[in-house]
Amino acid sequence: MLAFCRGDVVHFLLVKRDESGAIHVTKQKHLHLYYDLINFTWINSRTVVLLDSVEKLHVIDRQTQEELETVEISEVQLVYNSSHFKSLATGGNVSQALALVGEKACYQSISSYGGQIFYLGTKSVYVMMLRSWRERVDHLLKQDCLTEALALAWSFHEGKAKAVIYFDFLYKAVFLTDGRNPIPLCRSSSEKCPDQGKIQVMEQHFQVHPLHVFFFFLFYRDLLFSQMYDKLSENSVAKGVFLECLEPYILSDKLVGMTPQVMKDLIVHFQDKKLMENVEALIVHMDITSLDIQQVVLMCWENRLYDAMIYVYNRGMNEFISPMEKLFRVISPPLNAGRTLTAHYKSPNLFSFSSSCCLAGRAYPLGDIPEDLVPLVKNQVFEFLIRLHSAEASPEEEIYPYVRTLLHFDTREFLNVLALTFEDFKNDKQAVEYQQRIVDILLKVMVENSDFTPSQVGCLFTFLARQLAKPDNTLFVNRTLFDQVLEFLCSPDDDSRHSERQQVLLELLQAGGIVQFEESRLIRMAEKAEFYQICEFMYEREHQYDKIIDCYLRDPLREEEVFNYIHNILSIPGHSAEEKQSVWQKAMDHIEELVSLKPCKAAELVATHFSEQIEIVIKKLQNQVLLFKFLRSLLDPREGIHVNQESLQMPPSVTEQFIELLCQFDPNQVIDTLQVLECYRLEETIQITQKYQLHEVTAYLLEKKGDIHGAFLIMLKRLQSKLQEITHQDESQEDLSLKDVEDTMVETIALCQRNSHNLNQQQREALWFPLLEAMMAPQKLSGSAAPHLHPEALRSLTIILQDPVYGKGKLGEIQGLILGMLDTFNYEQTLLETTTSLLNQDLHWSLCNLRASVTRGLNPKQDYCSICLQQYKRRQEMADEIIVFSCGHLYHSFCLQNKECTIETEGRTRWTCYKCSSSNKVGKLSENSSEIKKGKTAPSQAASEPVLDPQQIQAFDQLCRLYRGSSRVMFM
């Protein structure tokens, strides 16, 4: 086992060395820490001790990664190796990282040897080791922690203890008898019991006893159920808690033998608390000799504890038939009357398993019957089951009541029990006779009565078929009975439980019952009863796979599974070419049914297996709607068919046929579909769309062909037709017609825009001017005697200014105006782009220069402040800012503040050079005064200075903030 630490994670690696000497990691675990680790030490192979930076030891169990204990060792005053990391011999010239590590380095201060860890302190050496198991237990006992001591001792006993040194643990020699009397451990709890208070307080006080019980039972059984029990019985609460703590040990078979008095008190205690299920669970785990049999039997009958009752009869009196007679007497009437058993009759497996245990030589509900009694018990049970009548039979009782009751109770389970029993009786002549006898009884009871469902009858004959199919079978069953069952299950007059009867017959055939029937008659009856799964089973035996397709198509519950079946036959190896061809031919015969059922699945099936026969499939689809659905699923990739479209290799005529059907049944989707389709001829497709007068689709195809003018004429004609409709409509159609005109106009404009860049001037004019004239034509009616309803709406759709001069003129009269507008637009657009490019270049050049000057390093002209004339140093008593300007002057920030060389703008302080600003002011004053004297300028003009507008100031401030560097202000 290796371990290493990386960051806050400790990695444990289990390694082994192979024959070549190489080391391989076989297992690894990771422990995530929540503290800073400074030392890692193994104390043994299962325990590791970690030391954190605050001098706390963390004891970790390697296997579970559980932190077992945390110990504070600050009093040790651990020695750290700081001096070794400070390089005192070299004057302490080490990195900050190494110096930081040295503060907590303790590599030479901690060492482990022989399961001990040595810690070097400033005054002494400390040794730490794990306590032995005895020391730990003694420590808990001295603190009067009895429960914790027992729990720890038991963990040692079971090998689950952690941080263990050795395991030579002997309870008797050390823990319980090491100078200690065990009774005081019990007495101490009784003596310290509170005199008064709530019952819950007293129960909580005595909860220490469950952990005591098992130890006392191991080594002081006599004391546990005599002196200790007598002492606890003095307090009713203590006695109750003690009895309840026995339950888990009894159920786990760790406490088997107890005194009759304790057993009696235990049963009475749980009975008083109405915990009868607990009582029954306890009884079947107890030694029968410690029970009062009469008391227990009466209690079991009164409370319907049938498991416990059978256990007492079987174990206490070796009686196996009497309890079964009593149970049959109770449960037979409601079962034979067809009523469902209520919950108090226990689980439905009670009878079946009680019978099966006896027949198989096992005791119920636990254990085994003594070997010398097994043959006798089996014979007794068989004789009991095949009795013609019960002991107290009424005149109305039917024959074989016990077999009848078990069949009604759980037919399948009872027959499974018989099947298992028959396996054990192969070489027993008497048992073989019993087998034939009980089979005859089963047939007589179930076949000659109508009380049983088809499922129950089917279970019987499935059981018989399995028995008859065995190579060493000795049973005889009249074949006529199987024919009767076939008639019963396949009765066409009985529509009830159709699926149940078919499933029963299928199980019968699969179990080997097929040999009991004439196959041709079976198929005829199955077809008549519409048992298509039975037909499939029979056809598959004969390799008539093509007929199975009919079975799927006729079965409404499984008809959609036909596609997977055909695909599997055509894909999975193992089928001959003739079989595959017959399946495909059958699929072709039913192609219309397949397409009608699931067009997408049918198309995928054809495309996957017979893509070269698609035209044959099309010819078989006479129904145009089905053909359209099939071709749409086959050709439209949006339908989700999972085949490669390029692999279909279909002629263009198939795609064009689909387009024609699409024009008939879904014309609104033609354009969207054409955009994703391939392999169609434009001329033929255009003719199809013209045939069905889909003008928009025709325009799309003409545009795709390259005939832009032809596409435009079609769209223009549509637009003119819409405009004509809107000028001759009533008010009720107003909104709809306007929307149609707007949509058509937008589509026409989009057509012109898409293709204008590929046309010359004359060709573009042939598009745009007819469109404009068509839109302006209805406006000429606005001044006529019969104006239309929407002059303003149509006028808003045109692109010409609404000027009265052009309201009634022809387009030729305003052609010069439009061309002039277009030329002006082109000129102004070119001028704008050129100007923008020049401005961007100039701005880029200016910003580059400004950035270079701002980011350039500054070199002070002197090493002293230009105001106080004192030199600045690396470190001062008080940190002060040193400010260097681009002119080379250097100042203390304190000095500049005293000279009032700061400007507050937008909440930020800006500095100005004291010397430069003073010289500029003096120079400007002298210059201004001389100018005034010479009469060149007025005083007001001399005092004025050029200033930036607000937008320029904002841009400059933003640039300064963006490129401000640390070289301008330094802290010394």
PDB file of C-alpha atoms in Angstrom, residues 584-748:
ATOM      1  CA  TRP A 584     -41.076 -10.446 -50.131  1.00  0.00           C
ATOM      2  CA  GLN A 585     -43.694 -11.636 -52.591  1.00  0.00           C
ATOM      3  CA  LYS A 586     -46.235 -11.858 -49.773  1.00  0.00           C
ATOM      4  CA  ALA A 587     -45.309  -8.332 -48.694  1.00  0.00           C
ATOM      5  CA  MET A 588     -45.866  -7.128 -52.279  1.00  0.00           C
ATOM      6  CA  ASP A 589     -49.266  -8.765 -52.328  1.00  0.00           C
ATOM      7  CA  HIS A 590     -50.187  -6.785 -49.206  1.00  0.00           C
ATOM      8  CA  ILE A 591     -48.334  -3.586 -50.052  1.00  0.00           C
ATOM      9  CA  GLU A 592     -51.466  -1.455 -49.935  1.00  0.00           C
ATOM     10  CA  GLU A 593     -52.280  -2.769 -46.457  1.00  0.00           C
ATOM     11  CA  LEU A 594     -48.722  -2.095 -45.312  1.00  0.00           C
ATOM     12  CA  VAL A 595     -48.737   1.466 -46.652  1.00  0.00           C
ATOM     13  CA  SER A 596     -52.155   2.132 -45.172  1.00  0.00           C
ATOM     14  CA  LEU A 597     -50.953   0.776 -41.822  1.00  0.00           C
ATOM     15  CA  LYS A 598     -47.693   2.752 -41.548  1.00  0.00           C
ATOM     16  CA  PRO A 599     -46.495   4.636 -44.684  1.00  0.00           C
ATOM     17  CA  CYS A 600     -43.138   5.578 -43.177  1.00  0.00           C
ATOM     18  CA  LYS A 601     -42.344   1.999 -42.096  1.00  0.00           C
ATOM     19  CA  ALA A 602     -43.436   0.619 -45.472  1.00  0.00           C
ATOM     20  CA  ALA A 603     -41.261   3.108 -47.346  1.00  0.00           C
ATOM     21  CA  GLU A 604     -38.275   2.327 -45.121  1.00  0.00           C
ATOM     22  CA  LEU A 605     -38.768  -1.397 -45.684  1.00  0.00           C
ATOM     23  CA  VAL A 606     -38.845  -0.965 -49.476  1.00  0.00           C
ATOM     24  CA  ALA A 607     -35.896   1.416 -49.552  1.00  0.00           C
ATOM     25  CA  THR A 608     -33.781  -0.850 -47.340  1.00  0.00           C
ATOM     26  CA  HIS A 609     -34.271  -4.180 -49.062  1.00  0.00           C
ATOM     27  CA  PHE A 610     -35.628  -3.603 -52.584  1.00  0.00           C
ATOM     28  CA  SER A 611     -34.746  -0.095 -53.699  1.00  0.00           C
ATOM     29  CA  GLU A 612     -34.384  -1.288 -57.301  1.00  0.00           C
ATOM     30  CA  GLN A 613     -38.028  -2.441 -57.349  1.00  0.00           C
ATOM     31  CA  ILE A 614     -39.600   0.850 -56.281  1.00  0.00           C
ATOM     32  CA  GLU A 615     -41.307   1.282 -59.671  1.00  0.00           C
ATOM     33  CA  ILE A 616     -42.944  -2.138 -59.268  1.00  0.00           C
ATOM     34  CA  VAL A 617     -44.236  -1.082 -55.861  1.00  0.00           C
ATOM     35  CA  ILE A 618     -45.633   2.128 -57.367  1.00  0.00           C
ATOM     36  CA  LYS A 619     -47.524   0.189 -60.005  1.00  0.00           C
ATOM     37  CA  LYS A 620     -49.105  -1.997 -57.318  1.00  0.00           C
ATOM     38  CA  LEU A 621     -50.363   1.042 -55.409  1.00  0.00           C
ATOM     39  CA  GLN A 622     -53.523   1.845 -57.345  1.00  0.00           C
ATOM     40  CA  ASN A 623     -54.949   4.100 -54.657  1.00  0.00           C
ATOM     41  CA  GLN A 624     -53.605   7.588 -55.362  1.00  0.00           C
ATOM     42  CA  VAL A 625     -53.804   8.698 -51.736  1.00  0.00           C
ATOM     43  CA  LEU A 626     -51.765   5.684 -50.576  1.00  0.00           C
ATOM     44  CA  LEU A 627     -49.281   6.246 -53.388  1.00  0.00           C
ATOM     45  CA  PHE A 628     -48.888   9.858 -52.299  1.00  0.00           C
ATOM     46  CA  LYS A 629     -48.272   8.860 -48.678  1.00  0.00           C
ATOM     47  CA  PHE A 630     -45.772   6.212 -49.737  1.00  0.00           C
ATOM     48  CA  LEU A 631     -43.792   8.532 -52.049  1.00  0.00           C
ATOM     49  CA  ARG A 632     -43.849  11.317 -49.497  1.00  0.00           C
ATOM     50  CA  SER A 633     -42.393   9.021 -46.832  1.00  0.00           C
ATOM     51  CA  LEU A 634     -39.865   7.711 -49.324  1.00  0.00           C
ATOM     52  CA  LEU A 635     -38.655  10.972 -50.906  1.00  0.00           C
ATOM     53  CA  ASP A 636     -39.207  13.710 -48.349  1.00  0.00           C
ATOM     54  CA  PRO A 637     -36.289  13.605 -45.855  1.00  0.00           C
ATOM     55  CA  ARG A 638     -38.383  15.546 -43.361  1.00  0.00           C
ATOM     56  CA  GLU A 639     -40.612  12.512 -42.882  1.00  0.00           C
ATOM     57  CA  GLY A 640     -37.894  10.793 -40.854  1.00  0.00           C
ATOM     58  CA  ILE A 641     -37.118   7.748 -43.023  1.00  0.00           C
ATOM     59  CA  HIS A 642     -33.757   6.329 -41.984  1.00  0.00           C
ATOM     60  CA  VAL A 643     -32.209   5.494 -45.365  1.00  0.00           C
ATOM     61  CA  ASN A 644     -29.616   7.095 -47.588  1.00  0.00           C
ATOM     62  CA  GLN A 645     -31.492   9.042 -50.243  1.00  0.00           C
ATOM     63  CA  GLU A 646     -28.569   8.812 -52.662  1.00  0.00           C
ATOM     64  CA  SER A 647     -28.675   5.008 -52.562  1.00  0.00           C
ATOM     65  CA  LEU A 648     -32.252   4.858 -53.852  1.00  0.00           C
ATOM     66  CA  GLN A 649     -31.218   5.576 -57.475  1.00  0.00           C
ATOM     67  CA  MET A 650     -34.727   6.385 -58.634  1.00  0.00           C
ATOM     68  CA  PRO A 651     -35.512   7.834 -62.069  1.00  0.00           C
ATOM     69  CA  PRO A 652     -36.682  11.478 -62.191  1.00  0.00           C
ATOM     70  CA  SER A 653     -40.127  10.327 -63.287  1.00  0.00           C
ATOM     71  CA  VAL A 654     -40.799   8.923 -59.788  1.00  0.00           C
ATOM     72  CA  THR A 655     -39.983  12.255 -58.140  1.00  0.00           C
ATOM     73  CA  GLU A 656     -42.076  14.114 -60.709  1.00  0.00           C
ATOM     74  CA  GLN A 657     -44.960  11.741 -60.060  1.00  0.00           C
ATOM     75  CA  PHE A 658     -44.709  12.587 -56.369  1.00  0.00           C
ATOM     76  CA  ILE A 659     -44.658  16.321 -57.175  1.00  0.00           C
ATOM     77  CA  GLU A 660     -47.822  15.943 -59.232  1.00  0.00           C
ATOM     78  CA  LEU A 661     -49.546  14.122 -56.361  1.00  0.00           C
ATOM     79  CA  LEU A 662     -48.310  16.825 -54.009  1.00  0.00           C
ATOM     80  CA  CYS A 663     -49.889  19.472 -56.243  1.00  0.00           C
ATOM     81  CA  GLN A 664     -53.197  17.632 -55.934  1.00  0.00           C
ATOM     82  CA  PHE A 665     -53.294  16.756 -52.225  1.00  0.00           C
ATOM     83  CA  ASP A 666     -51.128  19.379 -50.498  1.00  0.00           C
ATOM     84  CA  PRO A 667     -50.438  22.351 -52.805  1.00  0.00           C
ATOM     85  CA  ASN A 668     -49.372  24.673 -49.970  1.00  0.00           C
ATOM     86  CA  GLN A 669     -46.310  22.512 -49.301  1.00  0.00           C
ATOM     87  CA  VAL A 670     -45.034  22.251 -52.869  1.00  0.00           C
ATOM     88  CA  ILE A 671     -42.381  24.994 -52.682  1.00  0.00           C
ATOM     89  CA  ASP A 672     -41.073  23.838 -49.291  1.00  0.00           C
ATOM     90  CA  THR A 673     -40.844  20.278 -50.587  1.00  0.00           C
ATOM     91  CA  LEU A 674     -39.127  21.282 -53.843  1.00  0.00           C
ATOM     92  CA  GLN A 675     -36.432  23.012 -51.804  1.00  0.00           C
ATOM     93  CA  VAL A 676     -35.395  19.689 -50.218  1.00  0.00           C
ATOM     94  CA  LEU A 677     -36.065  17.379 -53.156  1.00  0.00           C
ATOM     95  CA  GLU A 678     -33.521  16.331 -55.716  1.00  0.00           C
ATOM     96  CA  CYS A 679     -33.572  14.391 -58.974  1.00  0.00           C
ATOM     97  CA  TYR A 680     -36.387  16.105 -60.855  1.00  0.00           C
ATOM     98  CA  ARG A 681     -36.374  17.796 -64.245  1.00  0.00           C
ATOM     99  CA  LEU A 682     -37.271  21.469 -64.342  1.00  0.00           C
ATOM    100  CA  GLU A 683     -39.141  21.539 -67.653  1.00  0.00           C
ATOM    101  CA  GLU A 684     -41.379  18.605 -66.767  1.00  0.00           C
ATOM    102  CA  THR A 685     -41.967  19.935 -63.269  1.00  0.00           C
ATOM    103  CA  ILE A 686     -42.884  23.377 -64.633  1.00  0.00           C
ATOM    104  CA  GLN A 687     -45.449  21.775 -66.872  1.00  0.00           C
ATOM    105  CA  ILE A 688     -46.918  19.942 -63.877  1.00  0.00           C
ATOM    106  CA  THR A 689     -47.259  23.145 -61.838  1.00  0.00           C
ATOM    107  CA  GLN A 690     -48.764  24.990 -64.813  1.00  0.00           C
ATOM    108  CA  LYS A 691     -51.248  22.155 -65.217  1.00  0.00           C
ATOM    109  CA  TYR A 692     -52.508  22.686 -61.668  1.00  0.00           C
ATOM    110  CA  GLN A 693     -52.174  26.524 -61.957  1.00  0.00           C
ATOM    111  CA  LEU A 694     -49.738  26.861 -59.062  1.00  0.00           C
ATOM    112  CA  HIS A 695     -48.317  30.167 -60.325  1.00  0.00           C
ATOM    113  CA  GLU A 696     -46.099  30.822 -57.343  1.00  0.00           C
ATOM    114  CA  VAL A 697     -44.488  27.383 -57.692  1.00  0.00           C
ATOM    115  CA  THR A 698     -44.040  27.924 -61.417  1.00  0.00           C
ATOM    116  CA  ALA A 699     -42.321  31.257 -60.745  1.00  0.00           C
ATOM    117  CA  TYR A 700     -40.000  29.502 -58.238  1.00  0.00           C
ATOM    118  CA  LEU A 701     -39.046  26.877 -60.822  1.00  0.00           C
ATOM    119  CA  LEU A 702     -38.531  29.475 -63.584  1.00  0.00           C
ATOM    120  CA  GLU A 703     -36.270  31.461 -61.271  1.00  0.00           C
ATOM    121  CA  LYS A 704     -34.344  28.261 -60.451  1.00  0.00           C
ATOM    122  CA  LYS A 705     -34.076  27.590 -64.188  1.00  0.00           C
ATOM    123  CA  GLY A 706     -32.697  31.104 -64.791  1.00  0.00           C
ATOM    124  CA  ASP A 707     -35.717  32.606 -66.541  1.00  0.00           C
ATOM    125  CA  ILE A 708     -36.018  35.624 -64.250  1.00  0.00           C
ATOM    126  CA  HIS A 709     -38.204  37.642 -66.596  1.00  0.00           C
ATOM    127  CA  GLY A 710     -40.634  34.728 -67.010  1.00  0.00           C
ATOM    128  CA  ALA A 711     -40.854  34.258 -63.244  1.00  0.00           C
ATOM    129  CA  PHE A 712     -41.403  37.993 -62.796  1.00  0.00           C
ATOM    130  CA  LEU A 713     -44.214  38.089 -65.365  1.00  0.00           C
ATOM    131  CA  ILE A 714     -46.034  35.321 -63.496  1.00  0.00           C
ATOM    132  CA  MET A 715     -45.690  37.112 -60.178  1.00  0.00           C
ATOM    133  CA  LEU A 716     -46.686  40.432 -61.771  1.00  0.00           C
ATOM    134  CA  LYS A 717     -49.757  38.824 -63.259  1.00  0.00           C
ATOM    135  CA  ARG A 718     -50.702  37.457 -59.815  1.00  0.00           C
ATOM    136  CA  LEU A 719     -50.198  40.901 -58.286  1.00  0.00           C
ATOM    137  CA  GLN A 720     -52.340  42.588 -60.936  1.00  0.00           C
ATOM    138  CA  SER A 721     -55.045  40.008 -60.378  1.00  0.00           C
ATOM    139  CA  LYS A 722     -55.004  40.689 -56.630  1.00  0.00           C
ATOM    140  CA  LEU A 723     -55.123  44.449 -57.240  1.00  0.00           C
ATOM    141  CA  GLN A 724     -58.065  44.019 -59.563  1.00  0.00           C
ATOM    142  CA  GLU A 725     -59.882  41.998 -56.913  1.00  0.00           C
ATOM    143  CA  ILE A 726     -59.329  44.662 -54.288  1.00  0.00           C
ATOM    144  CA  THR A 727     -60.768  47.370 -56.495  1.00  0.00           C
ATOM    145  CA  HIS A 728     -63.977  45.405 -57.025  1.00  0.00           C
ATOM    146  CA  GLN A 729     -64.681  44.021 -53.576  1.00  0.00           C
ATOM    147  CA  ASP A 730     -67.092  44.830 -50.812  1.00  0.00           C
ATOM    148  CA  GLU A 731     -66.199  45.882 -47.288  1.00  0.00           C
ATOM    149  CA  SER A 732     -66.499  42.367 -45.811  1.00  0.00           C
ATOM    150  CA  GLN A 733     -63.368  41.173 -47.690  1.00  0.00           C
ATOM    151  CA  GLU A 734     -61.248  44.187 -46.922  1.00  0.00           C
ATOM    152  CA  ASP A 735     -58.685  42.772 -44.501  1.00  0.00           C
ATOM    153  CA  LEU A 736     -58.148  39.509 -46.358  1.00  0.00           C
ATOM    154  CA  SER A 737     -57.617  41.122 -49.763  1.00  0.00           C
ATOM    155  CA  LEU A 738     -55.198  43.735 -48.461  1.00  0.00           C
ATOM    156  CA  LYS A 739     -53.132  41.010 -46.800  1.00  0.00           C
ATOM    157  CA  ASP A 740     -53.033  39.023 -50.050  1.00  0.00           C
ATOM    158  CA  VAL A 741     -51.908  42.090 -52.011  1.00  0.00           C
ATOM    159  CA  GLU A 742     -49.183  42.883 -49.497  1.00  0.00           C
ATOM    160  CA  ASP A 743     -47.884  39.271 -49.416  1.00  0.00           C
ATOM    161  CA  THR A 744     -47.836  39.030 -53.202  1.00  0.00           C
ATOM    162  CA  MET A 745     -46.080  42.378 -53.523  1.00  0.00           C
ATOM    163  CA  VAL A 746     -43.427  41.378 -50.951  1.00  0.00           C
ATOM    164  CA  GLU A 747     -42.766  38.105 -52.793  1.00  0.00           C
ATOM    165  CA  THR A 748     -42.459  39.942 -56.112  1.00  0.00           C
TER     166      THR A 748
END
